[in-house]
Amino acid sequence: MTITDLEFIQSFIRMANDGFALGWHERNGGNLSYRMTSEDVVVAKPFFKDHHPSVPIGIAIPNLAGEYFLVTGSGKFFRNISIAPEDNICIIEIDGKGENYRIVWGLKNGGTPTSELPSHLLNHGVKKESSHGGLRVIYHAHPTNIIAMTFLLPLDDRTFSRILWTMATECPVVFPDGVGIVPWMVPGGREIGIATAELMEKYNVAIWAHHGMFCAGIDFDTTFGLMHTVEKSAEIYFKVISAGKVRQTITDQNLRDLAKAFHVNLREEFLD
Ligand code: 13P
Ligand code: ZN
């Protein structure tokens, strides 16, 4: 038995492979983080090593104090994660103030956690609070169609949410809150992290203009499924607009009927 046989690490690896297979992780594109449960920590701890220095996160996230995260490494390729997990991913421990992290396992040939760590941790901070601890996965990918949409449409939450909801019947049920849009910003830092976390107060999906998408979910399946559903909706959008004149679509009444049938609350301000 090695640490990489543990179920949460196997699930993390499977998700990385699936994202790569769908073309969302060119080169080192994208990153993934999972907030470990106390049970995960108990079974993983015997494999931890204690020689890494403490590193500032760059921002304080007090409600993550003492938490452990499994995260992808910066500059690491998703396609290599399953082949050599201990080289490409790591477990970090957050200190008692939520201001510093320390690698306790992984990245065995050197490296640092993803450059998007501030965004991941700020999103985890928001979601831990709003989900009463239930939400554990934050996922960033570079799906082609959703990125392409950000060149064509006005960068506002309502426009994107309405179009994405109406491209397939199940979409409003999968992301009833809609999606938030972050205008183009320099990636990899505190500012884009703060802008994304503000949107995560309202949504489980934040789209970074001309860059990619962040999704939040309770577990690996839900989070991956959310990314997949939004990206598929964007793909249908391109097939439709490039194929000809739209004759009919899902109406606002249809959206309201769906919400009622599936017992979800669609964001009212996005409906006509
Ligand atoms: P990292 O390799 O640092 O995770 O960066 C990839 C990326 O997608 C940046 O937005
Ligand atoms: Zn990216």
mmCIF file of C-alpha atoms and ligand atoms in Angstrom:
data_model
loop_
_atom_site.group_PDB
_atom_site.id
_atom_site.type_symbol
_atom_site.label_atom_id
_atom_site.label_comp_id
_atom_site.label_asym_id
_atom_site.label_seq_id
_atom_site.Cartn_x
_atom_site.Cartn_y
_atom_site.Cartn_z
ATOM 1 C CA MET A 1 0.000 0.000 0.000
ATOM 2 C CA THR A 2 1.361 3.424 -0.942
ATOM 3 C CA ILE A 3 -0.183 6.830 -0.450
ATOM 4 C CA THR A 4 -1.188 7.016 -4.126
ATOM 5 C CA ASP A 5 -3.443 3.967 -3.637
ATOM 6 C CA LEU A 6 -5.651 5.998 -1.283
ATOM 7 C CA GLU A 7 -9.112 6.546 -2.702
ATOM 8 C CA PHE A 8 -9.057 10.363 -2.710
ATOM 9 C CA ILE A 9 -5.733 10.386 -4.573
ATOM 10 C CA GLN A 10 -7.010 7.828 -7.086
ATOM 11 C CA SER A 11 -10.131 9.939 -7.676
ATOM 12 C CA PHE A 12 -7.991 13.063 -8.139
ATOM 13 C CA ILE A 13 -5.781 11.234 -10.676
ATOM 14 C CA ARG A 14 -8.797 9.902 -12.585
ATOM 15 C CA MET A 15 -10.251 13.398 -12.858
ATOM 16 C CA ALA A 16 -6.932 14.770 -14.161
ATOM 17 C CA ASN A 17 -6.828 12.028 -16.804
ATOM 18 C CA ASP A 18 -10.425 12.636 -17.850
ATOM 19 C CA GLY A 19 -9.810 16.382 -18.218
ATOM 20 C CA PHE A 20 -6.721 15.759 -20.317
ATOM 21 C CA ALA A 21 -8.606 13.276 -22.517
ATOM 22 C CA LEU A 22 -11.207 15.951 -23.252
ATOM 23 C CA GLY A 23 -8.537 18.418 -24.403
ATOM 24 C CA TRP A 24 -8.850 20.842 -21.497
ATOM 25 C CA HIS A 25 -5.211 20.652 -20.340
ATOM 26 C CA GLU A 26 -2.764 21.525 -23.075
ATOM 27 C CA ARG A 27 0.800 21.599 -21.763
ATOM 28 C CA ASN A 28 0.557 22.645 -18.058
ATOM 29 C CA GLY A 29 -2.869 24.263 -18.530
ATOM 30 C CA GLY A 30 -5.297 23.954 -15.641
ATOM 31 C CA ASN A 31 -5.019 22.980 -11.974
ATOM 32 C CA LEU A 32 -6.998 21.024 -9.389
ATOM 33 C CA SER A 33 -7.321 21.150 -5.613
ATOM 34 C CA TYR A 34 -9.137 19.007 -3.052
ATOM 35 C CA ARG A 35 -9.705 19.898 0.610
ATOM 36 C CA MET A 36 -8.993 16.666 2.472
ATOM 37 C CA THR A 37 -11.338 15.243 5.105
ATOM 38 C CA SER A 38 -10.023 14.453 8.584
ATOM 39 C CA GLU A 39 -10.235 10.736 7.625
ATOM 40 C CA ASP A 40 -8.093 11.398 4.522
ATOM 41 C CA VAL A 41 -5.515 13.134 6.722
ATOM 42 C CA VAL A 42 -5.376 10.207 9.157
ATOM 43 C CA VAL A 43 -4.654 7.641 6.420
ATOM 44 C CA ALA A 44 -2.234 9.892 4.480
ATOM 45 C CA LYS A 45 -0.240 11.208 7.458
ATOM 46 C CA PRO A 46 2.102 8.204 7.833
ATOM 47 C CA PHE A 47 3.474 9.126 4.375
ATOM 48 C CA PHE A 48 4.068 12.826 5.158
ATOM 49 C CA LYS A 49 7.580 14.250 5.249
ATOM 50 C CA ASP A 50 8.423 17.164 7.457
ATOM 51 C CA HIS A 51 11.311 18.940 5.807
ATOM 52 C CA HIS A 52 9.648 21.598 3.654
ATOM 53 C CA PRO A 53 9.712 25.277 4.584
ATOM 54 C CA SER A 54 6.655 27.380 5.283
ATOM 55 C CA VAL A 55 5.699 29.634 2.327
ATOM 56 C CA PRO A 56 3.389 32.694 2.395
ATOM 57 C CA ILE A 57 0.127 32.246 0.459
ATOM 58 C CA GLY A 58 0.075 36.005 -0.183
ATOM 59 C CA ILE A 59 -3.297 36.486 1.457
ATOM 60 C CA ALA A 60 -4.881 35.418 4.743
ATOM 61 C CA ILE A 61 -7.706 32.854 4.641
ATOM 62 C CA PRO A 62 -8.328 32.218 8.355
ATOM 63 C CA ASN A 63 -11.147 29.717 7.877
ATOM 64 C CA LEU A 64 -8.710 27.355 6.120
ATOM 65 C CA ALA A 65 -6.293 27.293 9.074
ATOM 66 C CA GLY A 66 -5.060 23.739 9.697
ATOM 67 C CA GLU A 67 -6.636 22.319 6.518
ATOM 68 C CA TYR A 68 -4.794 19.971 4.156
ATOM 69 C CA PHE A 69 -5.152 20.158 0.360
ATOM 70 C CA LEU A 70 -4.148 17.840 -2.458
ATOM 71 C CA VAL A 71 -3.131 20.140 -5.355
ATOM 72 C CA THR A 72 -1.447 20.001 -8.750
ATOM 73 C CA GLY A 73 2.060 21.387 -9.120
ATOM 74 C CA SER A 74 2.867 24.559 -11.027
ATOM 75 C CA GLY A 75 4.127 23.920 -14.547
ATOM 76 C CA LYS A 76 3.200 20.243 -14.288
ATOM 77 C CA PHE A 77 1.316 18.549 -17.119
ATOM 78 C CA PHE A 78 -2.027 16.854 -16.385
ATOM 79 C CA ARG A 79 -1.095 14.071 -18.811
ATOM 80 C CA ASN A 80 1.797 13.084 -16.530
ATOM 81 C CA ILE A 81 -0.129 12.968 -13.248
ATOM 82 C CA SER A 82 -1.239 9.323 -13.491
ATOM 83 C CA ILE A 83 2.214 8.182 -14.623
ATOM 84 C CA ALA A 84 4.106 9.887 -11.780
ATOM 85 C CA PRO A 85 1.728 11.349 -9.185
ATOM 86 C CA GLU A 86 4.452 12.000 -6.600
ATOM 87 C CA ASP A 87 6.320 14.199 -9.143
ATOM 88 C CA ASN A 88 3.317 16.239 -10.288
ATOM 89 C CA ILE A 89 0.981 16.736 -7.331
ATOM 90 C CA CYS A 90 1.426 17.503 -3.648
ATOM 91 C CA ILE A 91 -0.316 17.740 -0.299
ATOM 92 C CA ILE A 92 -0.016 21.070 1.502
ATOM 93 C CA GLU A 93 -0.844 21.968 5.082
ATOM 94 C CA ILE A 94 -2.165 25.447 5.891
ATOM 95 C CA ASP A 95 -0.792 27.005 9.067
ATOM 96 C CA GLY A 96 -2.777 28.068 12.123
ATOM 97 C CA LYS A 97 -3.412 31.575 10.781
ATOM 98 C CA GLY A 98 -4.364 30.655 7.207
ATOM 99 C CA GLU A 99 -1.426 32.694 5.910
ATOM 100 C CA ASN A 100 1.254 30.145 4.976
ATOM 101 C CA TYR A 101 1.446 26.674 3.504
ATOM 102 C CA ARG A 102 3.978 23.875 3.727
ATOM 103 C CA ILE A 103 4.345 20.898 1.370
ATOM 104 C CA VAL A 104 4.034 17.674 3.375
ATOM 105 C CA TRP A 105 4.075 15.171 0.498
ATOM 106 C CA GLY A 106 4.716 15.044 -3.252
ATOM 107 C CA LEU A 107 6.578 17.151 -5.845
ATOM 108 C CA LYS A 108 9.419 14.837 -4.980
ATOM 109 C CA ASN A 109 11.741 16.269 -7.611
ATOM 110 C CA GLY A 110 11.021 19.845 -6.574
ATOM 111 C CA GLY A 111 8.446 22.449 -7.518
ATOM 112 C CA THR A 112 5.650 24.461 -6.000
ATOM 113 C CA PRO A 113 1.867 24.135 -5.879
ATOM 114 C CA THR A 114 -0.054 25.653 -8.809
ATOM 115 C CA SER A 115 0.482 29.349 -9.517
ATOM 116 C CA GLU A 116 -3.300 29.660 -9.118
ATOM 117 C CA LEU A 117 -3.097 28.618 -5.451
ATOM 118 C CA PRO A 118 -4.437 32.021 -4.258
ATOM 119 C CA SER A 119 -7.557 31.568 -6.447
ATOM 120 C CA HIS A 120 -8.021 27.968 -5.337
ATOM 121 C CA LEU A 121 -7.655 28.744 -1.637
ATOM 122 C CA LEU A 122 -9.793 31.888 -1.737
ATOM 123 C CA ASN A 123 -12.515 29.896 -3.525
ATOM 124 C CA HIS A 124 -12.203 27.094 -0.962
ATOM 125 C CA GLY A 125 -12.478 29.670 1.809
ATOM 126 C CA VAL A 126 -15.722 31.053 0.383
ATOM 127 C CA LYS A 127 -17.203 27.645 -0.409
ATOM 128 C CA LYS A 128 -16.246 26.034 2.898
ATOM 129 C CA GLU A 129 -18.261 28.756 4.614
ATOM 130 C CA SER A 130 -21.286 28.758 2.303
ATOM 131 C CA SER A 131 -21.524 24.944 2.039
ATOM 132 C CA HIS A 132 -20.964 24.419 5.784
ATOM 133 C CA GLY A 133 -17.863 22.417 4.964
ATOM 134 C CA GLY A 134 -19.464 20.222 2.312
ATOM 135 C CA LEU A 135 -17.724 21.568 -0.786
ATOM 136 C CA ARG A 136 -14.195 20.228 -1.276
ATOM 137 C CA VAL A 137 -13.125 20.448 -4.931
ATOM 138 C CA ILE A 138 -11.996 23.463 -7.003
ATOM 139 C CA TYR A 139 -11.065 22.832 -10.636
ATOM 140 C CA HIS A 140 -9.525 25.114 -13.238
ATOM 141 C CA ALA A 141 -9.349 24.024 -16.897
ATOM 142 C CA HIS A 142 -8.932 25.545 -20.346
ATOM 143 C CA PRO A 143 -11.943 24.170 -22.284
ATOM 144 C CA THR A 144 -11.902 25.380 -25.883
ATOM 145 C CA ASN A 145 -15.515 26.360 -26.511
ATOM 146 C CA ILE A 146 -16.106 28.346 -23.341
ATOM 147 C CA ILE A 147 -12.891 30.309 -23.989
ATOM 148 C CA ALA A 148 -14.018 30.981 -27.575
ATOM 149 C CA MET A 149 -17.378 32.323 -26.339
ATOM 150 C CA THR A 150 -15.587 35.037 -24.371
ATOM 151 C CA PHE A 151 -14.457 36.607 -27.676
ATOM 152 C CA LEU A 152 -18.000 36.905 -29.005
ATOM 153 C CA LEU A 153 -20.380 37.793 -26.210
ATOM 154 C CA PRO A 154 -20.589 40.741 -23.831
ATOM 155 C CA LEU A 155 -18.727 39.745 -20.671
ATOM 156 C CA ASP A 156 -21.663 39.772 -18.294
ATOM 157 C CA ASP A 157 -23.029 37.019 -16.072
ATOM 158 C CA ARG A 158 -26.605 37.303 -17.324
ATOM 159 C CA THR A 159 -25.814 37.006 -21.022
ATOM 160 C CA PHE A 160 -23.565 33.983 -20.538
ATOM 161 C CA SER A 161 -25.883 32.261 -18.064
ATOM 162 C CA ARG A 162 -28.952 32.615 -20.296
ATOM 163 C CA ILE A 163 -27.186 31.307 -23.389
ATOM 164 C CA LEU A 164 -25.568 28.403 -21.533
ATOM 165 C CA TRP A 165 -28.872 27.488 -19.851
ATOM 166 C CA THR A 166 -30.714 27.335 -23.169
ATOM 167 C CA MET A 167 -28.226 25.192 -25.118
ATOM 168 C CA ALA A 168 -29.374 21.941 -23.491
ATOM 169 C CA THR A 169 -32.372 21.105 -21.331
ATOM 170 C CA GLU A 170 -30.409 19.783 -18.359
ATOM 171 C CA CYS A 171 -28.145 22.841 -18.084
ATOM 172 C CA PRO A 172 -30.414 24.942 -15.861
ATOM 173 C CA VAL A 173 -30.779 21.940 -13.551
ATOM 174 C CA VAL A 174 -26.988 21.408 -13.340
ATOM 175 C CA PHE A 175 -26.097 25.078 -12.764
ATOM 176 C CA PRO A 176 -29.285 26.860 -11.651
ATOM 177 C CA ASP A 177 -27.298 29.741 -10.144
ATOM 178 C CA GLY A 178 -25.801 30.541 -13.551
ATOM 179 C CA VAL A 179 -22.188 31.470 -14.226
ATOM 180 C CA GLY A 180 -20.036 34.468 -13.334
ATOM 181 C CA ILE A 181 -17.589 36.185 -15.670
ATOM 182 C CA VAL A 182 -14.171 37.563 -14.713
ATOM 183 C CA PRO A 183 -12.926 40.063 -17.319
ATOM 184 C CA TRP A 184 -9.429 39.515 -18.690
ATOM 185 C CA MET A 185 -6.901 39.744 -15.844
ATOM 186 C CA VAL A 186 -3.310 38.686 -15.273
ATOM 187 C CA PRO A 187 -3.500 35.068 -14.042
ATOM 188 C CA GLY A 188 -1.656 33.534 -11.150
ATOM 189 C CA GLY A 189 -2.095 36.068 -8.420
ATOM 190 C CA ARG A 190 -4.030 37.590 -5.617
ATOM 191 C CA GLU A 191 -6.160 40.030 -7.664
ATOM 192 C CA ILE A 192 -7.664 37.444 -10.016
ATOM 193 C CA GLY A 193 -8.170 35.211 -6.969
ATOM 194 C CA ILE A 194 -10.152 37.905 -5.170
ATOM 195 C CA ALA A 195 -12.259 38.636 -8.288
ATOM 196 C CA THR A 196 -13.002 34.912 -8.723
ATOM 197 C CA ALA A 197 -13.826 34.343 -5.065
ATOM 198 C CA GLU A 198 -16.298 37.255 -5.176
ATOM 199 C CA LEU A 199 -18.150 35.433 -7.959
ATOM 200 C CA MET A 200 -17.949 32.148 -6.051
ATOM 201 C CA GLU A 201 -20.103 33.773 -3.357
ATOM 202 C CA LYS A 202 -22.936 33.518 -5.937
ATOM 203 C CA TYR A 203 -21.971 30.800 -8.402
ATOM 204 C CA ASN A 204 -20.202 27.442 -8.690
ATOM 205 C CA VAL A 205 -18.800 28.446 -12.089
ATOM 206 C CA ALA A 206 -16.498 31.380 -12.871
ATOM 207 C CA ILE A 207 -15.358 31.940 -16.444
ATOM 208 C CA TRP A 208 -12.070 33.760 -16.981
ATOM 209 C CA ALA A 209 -12.310 35.748 -20.222
ATOM 210 C CA HIS A 210 -9.908 34.466 -22.911
ATOM 211 C CA HIS A 211 -8.440 31.987 -20.438
ATOM 212 C CA GLY A 212 -10.653 29.224 -19.026
ATOM 213 C CA MET A 213 -13.049 28.216 -16.291
ATOM 214 C CA PHE A 214 -13.163 27.548 -12.525
ATOM 215 C CA CYS A 215 -15.721 25.108 -11.127
ATOM 216 C CA ALA A 216 -16.524 24.258 -7.519
ATOM 217 C CA GLY A 217 -18.227 21.111 -6.265
ATOM 218 C CA ILE A 218 -18.802 18.831 -3.323
ATOM 219 C CA ASP A 219 -16.762 15.983 -4.830
ATOM 220 C CA PHE A 220 -14.717 15.031 -7.906
ATOM 221 C CA ASP A 221 -17.677 13.690 -9.929
ATOM 222 C CA THR A 222 -19.891 16.710 -9.348
ATOM 223 C CA THR A 223 -17.144 19.196 -10.113
ATOM 224 C CA PHE A 224 -15.976 17.392 -13.234
ATOM 225 C CA GLY A 225 -19.587 16.976 -14.366
ATOM 226 C CA LEU A 226 -20.192 20.688 -13.930
ATOM 227 C CA MET A 227 -17.177 21.645 -16.064
ATOM 228 C CA HIS A 228 -18.245 19.056 -18.658
ATOM 229 C CA THR A 229 -21.831 20.294 -18.807
ATOM 230 C CA VAL A 230 -20.900 23.977 -19.176
ATOM 231 C CA GLU A 231 -18.302 23.214 -21.842
ATOM 232 C CA LYS A 232 -20.726 20.982 -23.756
ATOM 233 C CA SER A 233 -23.289 23.764 -23.691
ATOM 234 C CA ALA A 234 -20.679 26.126 -25.178
ATOM 235 C CA GLU A 235 -19.920 23.542 -27.865
ATOM 236 C CA ILE A 236 -23.590 23.302 -28.816
ATOM 237 C CA TYR A 237 -23.691 27.120 -29.003
ATOM 238 C CA PHE A 238 -20.962 27.104 -31.636
ATOM 239 C CA LYS A 239 -22.566 24.305 -33.632
ATOM 240 C CA VAL A 240 -25.846 26.209 -33.636
ATOM 241 C CA ILE A 241 -24.552 29.660 -34.558
ATOM 242 C CA SER A 242 -22.255 28.308 -37.236
ATOM 243 C CA ALA A 243 -24.922 26.074 -38.799
ATOM 244 C CA GLY A 244 -27.588 28.591 -39.745
ATOM 245 C CA LYS A 245 -30.555 30.594 -38.534
ATOM 246 C CA VAL A 246 -32.003 29.623 -35.146
ATOM 247 C CA ARG A 247 -35.678 28.694 -35.554
ATOM 248 C CA GLN A 248 -36.559 27.836 -31.946
ATOM 249 C CA THR A 249 -34.984 27.627 -28.536
ATOM 250 C CA ILE A 250 -35.771 26.882 -24.885
ATOM 251 C CA THR A 251 -38.046 29.713 -23.754
ATOM 252 C CA ASP A 252 -38.157 31.494 -20.414
ATOM 253 C CA GLN A 253 -41.406 29.679 -19.701
ATOM 254 C CA ASN A 254 -39.631 26.372 -20.402
ATOM 255 C CA LEU A 255 -36.901 27.426 -17.931
ATOM 256 C CA ARG A 256 -39.492 28.201 -15.263
ATOM 257 C CA ASP A 257 -41.220 24.847 -15.903
ATOM 258 C CA LEU A 258 -37.888 23.026 -15.579
ATOM 259 C CA ALA A 259 -37.090 24.781 -12.320
ATOM 260 C CA LYS A 260 -40.459 23.726 -10.916
ATOM 261 C CA ALA A 261 -40.205 20.116 -12.110
ATOM 262 C CA PHE A 262 -36.642 19.647 -10.842
ATOM 263 C CA HIS A 263 -37.077 21.700 -7.650
ATOM 264 C CA VAL A 264 -34.241 24.134 -8.381
ATOM 265 C CA ASN A 265 -34.192 27.901 -7.969
ATOM 266 C CA LEU A 266 -33.112 29.578 -11.176
ATOM 267 C CA ARG A 267 -31.577 32.979 -10.567
ATOM 268 C CA GLU A 268 -34.629 35.186 -11.033
ATOM 269 C CA GLU A 269 -32.764 38.258 -12.315
ATOM 270 C CA PHE A 270 -31.545 36.201 -15.285
ATOM 271 C CA LEU A 271 -35.064 35.377 -16.431
ATOM 272 C CA ASP A 272 -37.197 37.646 -18.640
HETATM 273 P P1 13P B 1 0.065 26.167 -13.217
HETATM 274 O O1 13P B 1 0.915 25.244 -14.079
HETATM 275 O O2 13P B 1 0.902 27.054 -12.350
HETATM 276 O O3 13P B 1 -0.979 25.389 -12.459
HETATM 277 O O4 13P B 1 -0.689 27.163 -14.207
HETATM 278 C C1 13P B 1 -1.510 26.683 -15.216
HETATM 279 C C2 13P B 1 -2.648 27.589 -15.523
HETATM 280 O O5 13P B 1 -3.627 27.163 -16.104
HETATM 281 C C3 13P B 1 -2.577 29.006 -15.090
HETATM 282 O O6 13P B 1 -3.811 29.628 -15.168
HETATM 283 ZN ZN ZN B 2 -5.161 28.632 -16.614
#
